[in-house]
């Protein structure tokens, strides 16, 4: 079972790791470890998803002169857990004449692709389940599976609004993947590696990549944020759901926990995009200016989460400020603006590295 | 060249918009306009002209000012007011006199137009400022405005 | 060339979508039967009748005082303007001259109603285009006006403050101060509206050149109000046939010629400024006078037909009363602005996308109970 090269998170778990290997045969032990890690990541997934929903609701309230959820627990911290319990207990209704198999399959597509996505992130030096040498490439590949779930869900639910939403999703994700990829490729020129842990190591000595790459890196970051927001189907690119046009878009016919899967996946996707931004542009779990480098007990994962939350708040800021684009304007933005700028930026970055103008 | 100026102006307008929402985000604490309704019942004061429901004030002797003239019943557009009246012999003068038996008010049908209160010649009915009118059974919304055993204040008819 | 070749090669099929009666962009229970080819709209057929309450028939049953409160429920966002229309029609028939005080107060409250209505429209327009935050900012400002109404009239929306012959009762002592406070507050907020939405590049792309209504079409479809004025058709009843105190105030008619969704948006923002200026001119010198002219308890209109038009927040509202001399009208007909404006929707949205239909509908500012009485 050599393919399981896992950096088991933190010291506590490494003792568990040793203990499990000492009490059972090797194959059984590695399977147990796999299950354990899956459970840890599932729990992480649920917690991140639920608390991002809460954060979104709170942040939206603060933008809109409201208070946000404040009834369930202090500052409403159990609100989304209560919501999740409600969704679990609700009946799974469905439309007449749906494609049953695809209809039931679609939420899993969405949720599994996002779950795989978070497995490669280095939350801290030790806390990384799966450190492959093509980390960034793997992330693109996985994140494009999610759109299949949306397409399938919209197609299978026998609803015209859902179908329109799903088709919009298809063209949107396919277009904007280019920009996400190219903007990250610009940064890969700088790091020379696709492995996420290596990318962070590069930044330990040379400073965060957004500083190292200065102008092209900032342009790449801006493009990444725009394209990333579009990838996650969030406003101003939420044509897939487009409340005022399509009702609820592709998940119109989903209810209960199946709807919750789509809903959570959206937030986990946002987390993934923000995490990529943090790893590639803002030094991952590295502390700013190395202020906590000397403190050995300091949980580096905290820096990672702080940075991710900042990026997520920026994305929420977009969402609660801008109107939605029309579908043809969406494509104009990608093909006429983002893509040419991105290509020019890539060249610019190459020149900068060639001339050794990096900081 | 307009390609680049478009981008510049576009990004500038987006940032202008973000400044507005961002300003409110920073001042979120004092800017919130939410009223936390059931919690602020004590401090929540309706304006004195607020149209909550029609009531008939009674004084300490259990006397009201309604003479049973039925102006309000005629003025009401929805039939929310029904007056059941009777003629009783006035003990002082010995004449037969109109008096109300029941002043029935259907809050469920009332549109709060205020025509009945404008029409009342003796100011027997007024607006109450209560704002919690929901009940569990709609039969509770049919109210008898005069209290049991109440009589007309002396001198109202004159 | 290439596009045409593609179009002939790819076979597409039109399909129907029921937009409404329960739809977030329908602002109520408007049902639109859409014929769509992909994202392109081929035909829009509005289907009415989901909120028909036969107000016109109910008017035949009621006395003239009672009709007033029914009009609150037509275009509930400009309720006072509707009340005013009926009262003006009845006063015209009875040849009552109301006092200057009544005229000025009616004008101020009508303009406040217009501001409240346009505030709500601004919030909803942003929301229909996907900027959800606008709704809350607009409601924050609308709340000031609702408080003013609540203090003076007792109700926030369906006020029923007018009565044939004047007003039901005098304004509250705090009315002038509160109105001035609101004007001061609101003058700082309209530029904020502009910064947040009007200048926004996405908003401009979504609205400019979308749903273009030409002046000729506006005339032939009988379109009125801000929609007509966005197309360059001067149709402000306040200017053309002044009623109440509009002849003594100085204001400009908001008029733009582009005729697209953005022009209609701009016209409404300009009307906000004009309404503020009208209120400012009147609020400081409300003349003294009778609050209600003496009318009989049972109003009987002389035999004949009476028509009164006013400028409601959505356009021209006409009240037609046919009296046979009894205490109830023989026939009442309301010419509501929304109904005529809706008729042009199919004409100007054909060939555009679903998102354009939503933007156009938002700029028309439909109130369904006004269309469907």
GROMACS .gro file of C-alpha atoms in nm, chain C residues 114-315:
model
  202
  631UNK     CA    1  -4.426   5.891  -0.463
  632UNK     CA    2  -4.087   5.896  -0.294
  633UNK     CA    3  -4.180   5.591  -0.087
  634UNK     CA    4  -4.298   5.411  -0.398
  635UNK     CA    5  -3.985   5.495  -0.595
  636UNK     CA    6  -3.770   5.392  -0.299
  637UNK     CA    7  -3.929   5.052  -0.300
  638UNK     CA    8  -3.894   5.032  -0.675
  639UNK     CA    9  -3.523   5.115  -0.652
  640UNK     CA   10  -3.469   4.840  -0.398
  641UNK     CA   11  -3.662   4.587  -0.601
  642UNK     CA   12  -3.494   4.686  -0.925
  643UNK     CA   13  -3.155   4.619  -0.771
  644UNK     CA   14  -3.280   4.293  -0.635
  645UNK     CA   15  -3.417   4.180  -0.969
  646UNK     CA   16  -3.080   4.249  -1.125
  647UNK     CA   17  -2.908   4.051  -0.851
  648UNK     CA   18  -2.782   4.323  -0.615
  649UNK     CA   19  -2.973   4.217  -0.306
  650UNK     CA   20  -2.836   4.484  -0.075
  651UNK     CA   21  -3.024   4.769  -0.245
  652UNK     CA   22  -3.349   4.641  -0.102
  653UNK     CA   23  -3.245   4.703   0.255
  654UNK     CA   24  -3.103   5.049   0.191
  655UNK     CA   25  -3.424   5.148   0.016
  656UNK     CA   26  -3.638   5.014   0.295
  657UNK     CA   27  -3.436   5.200   0.554
  658UNK     CA   28  -3.528   5.529   0.384
  659UNK     CA   29  -3.885   5.426   0.314
  660UNK     CA   30  -3.929   5.357   0.682
  661UNK     CA   31  -3.897   5.731   0.757
  662UNK     CA   32  -4.189   5.806   0.527
  663UNK     CA   33  -4.397   5.525   0.670
  664UNK     CA   34  -4.338   5.668   1.015
  665UNK     CA   35  -4.455   6.008   0.898
  666UNK     CA   36  -4.770   5.851   0.758
  667UNK     CA   37  -4.828   5.642   1.065
  668UNK     CA   38  -4.805   5.943   1.294
  669UNK     CA   39  -5.038   6.156   1.086
  670UNK     CA   40  -5.281   5.908   0.934
  671UNK     CA   41  -5.258   5.612   1.167
  672UNK     CA   42  -5.166   5.362   0.898
  673UNK     CA   43  -4.846   5.299   0.713
  674UNK     CA   44  -4.961   5.182   0.374
  675UNK     CA   45  -5.337   5.185   0.327
  676UNK     CA   46  -5.384   5.526   0.475
  677UNK     CA   47  -5.733   5.639   0.370
  678UNK     CA   48  -5.642   5.993   0.476
  679UNK     CA   49  -5.843   6.178   0.214
  680UNK     CA   50  -6.217   6.218   0.224
  681UNK     CA   51  -6.445   6.385  -0.028
  682UNK     CA   52  -6.423   6.751   0.061
  683UNK     CA   53  -6.085   6.750   0.228
  684UNK     CA   54  -5.894   6.537   0.474
  685UNK     CA   55  -6.017   6.313   0.750
  686UNK     CA   56  -5.828   6.506   1.015
  687UNK     CA   57  -5.551   6.761   1.045
  688UNK     CA   58  -5.182   6.677   1.018
  689UNK     CA   59  -4.998   6.578   1.330
  690UNK     CA   60  -4.797   6.856   1.502
  691UNK     CA   61  -4.477   6.665   1.433
  692UNK     CA   62  -4.549   6.627   1.064
  693UNK     CA   63  -4.350   6.927   0.941
  694UNK     CA   64  -4.047   6.851   1.153
  695UNK     CA   65  -4.041   6.486   1.060
  696UNK     CA   66  -4.078   6.563   0.691
  697UNK     CA   67  -3.792   6.811   0.705
  698UNK     CA   68  -3.576   6.556   0.886
  699UNK     CA   69  -3.655   6.302   0.621
  700UNK     CA   70  -3.571   6.540   0.335
  701UNK     CA   71  -3.240   6.622   0.499
  702UNK     CA   72  -3.163   6.254   0.544
  703UNK     CA   73  -3.278   6.150   0.201
  704UNK     CA   74  -3.077   6.414   0.018
  705UNK     CA   75  -2.761   6.242   0.139
  706UNK     CA   76  -2.888   5.900   0.039
  707UNK     CA   77  -2.977   5.950  -0.329
  708UNK     CA   78  -2.611   6.013  -0.421
  709UNK     CA   79  -2.535   5.691  -0.238
  710UNK     CA   80  -2.794   5.512  -0.451
  711UNK     CA   81  -2.612   5.650  -0.754
  712UNK     CA   82  -2.274   5.537  -0.633
  713UNK     CA   83  -2.397   5.190  -0.549
  714UNK     CA   84  -2.609   5.115  -0.853
  715UNK     CA   85  -2.636   5.384  -1.120
  716UNK     CA   86  -2.267   5.410  -1.195
  717UNK     CA   87  -2.202   5.039  -1.163
  718UNK     CA   88  -2.065   4.901  -1.489
  719UNK     CA   89  -2.256   4.575  -1.462
  720UNK     CA   90  -2.580   4.761  -1.399
  721UNK     CA   91  -2.523   4.987  -1.697
  722UNK     CA   92  -2.444   4.692  -1.922
  723UNK     CA   93  -2.757   4.517  -1.804
  724UNK     CA   94  -2.987   4.814  -1.860
  725UNK     CA   95  -2.853   5.030  -2.144
  726UNK     CA   96  -3.012   4.945  -2.477
  727UNK     CA   97  -3.237   4.686  -2.316
  728UNK     CA   98  -3.612   4.691  -2.374
  729UNK     CA   99  -3.611   4.998  -2.595
  730UNK     CA  100  -3.951   5.163  -2.625
  731UNK     CA  101  -3.983   5.427  -2.894
  732UNK     CA  102  -4.192   5.738  -2.848
  733UNK     CA  103  -4.432   5.630  -3.123
  734UNK     CA  104  -4.492   5.295  -2.955
  735UNK     CA  105  -4.536   5.465  -2.622
  736UNK     CA  106  -4.810   5.680  -2.768
  737UNK     CA  107  -4.985   5.400  -2.955
  738UNK     CA  108  -4.985   5.165  -2.656
  739UNK     CA  109  -5.107   5.437  -2.419
  740UNK     CA  110  -4.804   5.412  -2.196
  741UNK     CA  111  -4.781   5.674  -1.923
  742UNK     CA  112  -4.571   5.768  -1.626
  743UNK     CA  113  -4.195   5.726  -1.592
  744UNK     CA  114  -4.199   5.460  -1.862
  745UNK     CA  115  -4.337   5.706  -2.118
  746UNK     CA  116  -4.111   5.985  -1.996
  747UNK     CA  117  -3.809   5.761  -2.043
  748UNK     CA  118  -3.908   5.744  -2.409
  749UNK     CA  119  -3.938   6.120  -2.442
  750UNK     CA  120  -4.317   6.134  -2.422
  751UNK     CA  121  -4.420   6.425  -2.203
  752UNK     CA  122  -4.705   6.281  -2.003
  753UNK     CA  123  -4.686   6.425  -1.655
  754UNK     CA  124  -5.042   6.503  -1.547
  755UNK     CA  125  -4.903   6.726  -1.273
  756UNK     CA  126  -4.769   6.952  -1.547
  757UNK     CA  127  -5.030   6.910  -1.818
  758UNK     CA  128  -5.343   6.931  -1.605
  759UNK     CA  129  -5.235   7.058  -1.265
  760UNK     CA  130  -5.450   6.957  -0.973
  761UNK     CA  131  -5.422   7.022  -0.598
  762UNK     CA  132  -5.124   7.251  -0.538
  763UNK     CA  133  -4.911   7.152  -0.836
  764UNK     CA  134  -4.987   7.477  -1.017
  765UNK     CA  135  -4.814   7.679  -0.747
  766UNK     CA  136  -4.488   7.483  -0.727
  767UNK     CA  137  -4.195   7.498  -0.962
  768UNK     CA  138  -4.068   7.165  -1.082
  769UNK     CA  139  -3.927   7.009  -1.395
  770UNK     CA  140  -4.078   6.714  -1.571
  771UNK     CA  141  -3.820   6.436  -1.579
  772UNK     CA  142  -3.779   6.359  -1.947
  773UNK     CA  143  -3.526   6.141  -2.128
  774UNK     CA  144  -3.529   6.021  -2.484
  775UNK     CA  145  -3.332   5.697  -2.486
  776UNK     CA  146  -3.636   5.482  -2.406
  777UNK     CA  147  -3.433   5.193  -2.266
  778UNK     CA  148  -3.436   5.042  -1.921
  779UNK     CA  149  -3.161   5.274  -1.802
  780UNK     CA  150  -3.358   5.581  -1.914
  781UNK     CA  151  -3.660   5.465  -1.717
  782UNK     CA  152  -3.433   5.414  -1.419
  783UNK     CA  153  -3.284   5.763  -1.456
  784UNK     CA  154  -3.630   5.920  -1.490
  785UNK     CA  155  -3.735   5.773  -1.158
  786UNK     CA  156  -3.417   5.892  -0.987
  787UNK     CA  157  -3.481   6.240  -1.132
  788UNK     CA  158  -3.837   6.224  -1.004
  789UNK     CA  159  -3.706   6.159  -0.656
  790UNK     CA  160  -3.518   6.487  -0.673
  791UNK     CA  161  -3.821   6.667  -0.816
  792UNK     CA  162  -4.048   6.532  -0.544
  793UNK     CA  163  -3.801   6.653  -0.284
  794UNK     CA  164  -3.800   6.997  -0.438
  795UNK     CA  165  -4.182   7.008  -0.446
  796UNK     CA  166  -4.202   6.914  -0.079
  797UNK     CA  167  -3.937   7.168   0.012
  798UNK     CA  168  -4.130   7.444  -0.159
  799UNK     CA  169  -4.450   7.362   0.025
  800UNK     CA  170  -4.350   7.234   0.366
  801UNK     CA  171  -4.252   7.568   0.516
  802UNK     CA  172  -4.570   7.752   0.433
  803UNK     CA  173  -4.869   7.530   0.474
  804UNK     CA  174  -5.154   7.783   0.473
  805UNK     CA  175  -5.418   7.789   0.744
  806UNK     CA  176  -5.768   7.692   0.654
  807UNK     CA  177  -6.055   7.450   0.682
  808UNK     CA  178  -5.944   7.089   0.692
  809UNK     CA  179  -6.269   6.963   0.548
  810UNK     CA  180  -6.535   7.137   0.346
  811UNK     CA  181  -6.883   7.071   0.477
  812UNK     CA  182  -7.050   6.797   0.282
  813UNK     CA  183  -7.375   6.621   0.345
  814UNK     CA  184  -7.358   6.299   0.543
  815UNK     CA  185  -7.494   6.116   0.240
  816UNK     CA  186  -7.320   6.242  -0.072
  817UNK     CA  187  -7.529   6.226  -0.386
  818UNK     CA  188  -7.355   6.319  -0.708
  819UNK     CA  189  -7.561   6.498  -0.969
  820UNK     CA  190  -7.655   6.282  -1.268
  821UNK     CA  191  -7.370   6.266  -1.516
  822UNK     CA  192  -7.023   6.140  -1.590
  823UNK     CA  193  -6.710   6.263  -1.417
  824UNK     CA  194  -6.347   6.194  -1.492
  825UNK     CA  195  -6.039   6.294  -1.298
  826UNK     CA  196  -5.680   6.211  -1.383
  827UNK     CA  197  -5.383   6.228  -1.151
  828UNK     CA  198  -5.021   6.132  -1.179
  829UNK     CA  199  -4.972   5.822  -0.966
  830UNK     CA  200  -4.625   5.685  -0.902
  831UNK     CA  201  -4.654   5.452  -1.200
  832UNK     CA  202  -4.829   5.682  -1.443
   0.00000   0.00000   0.00000
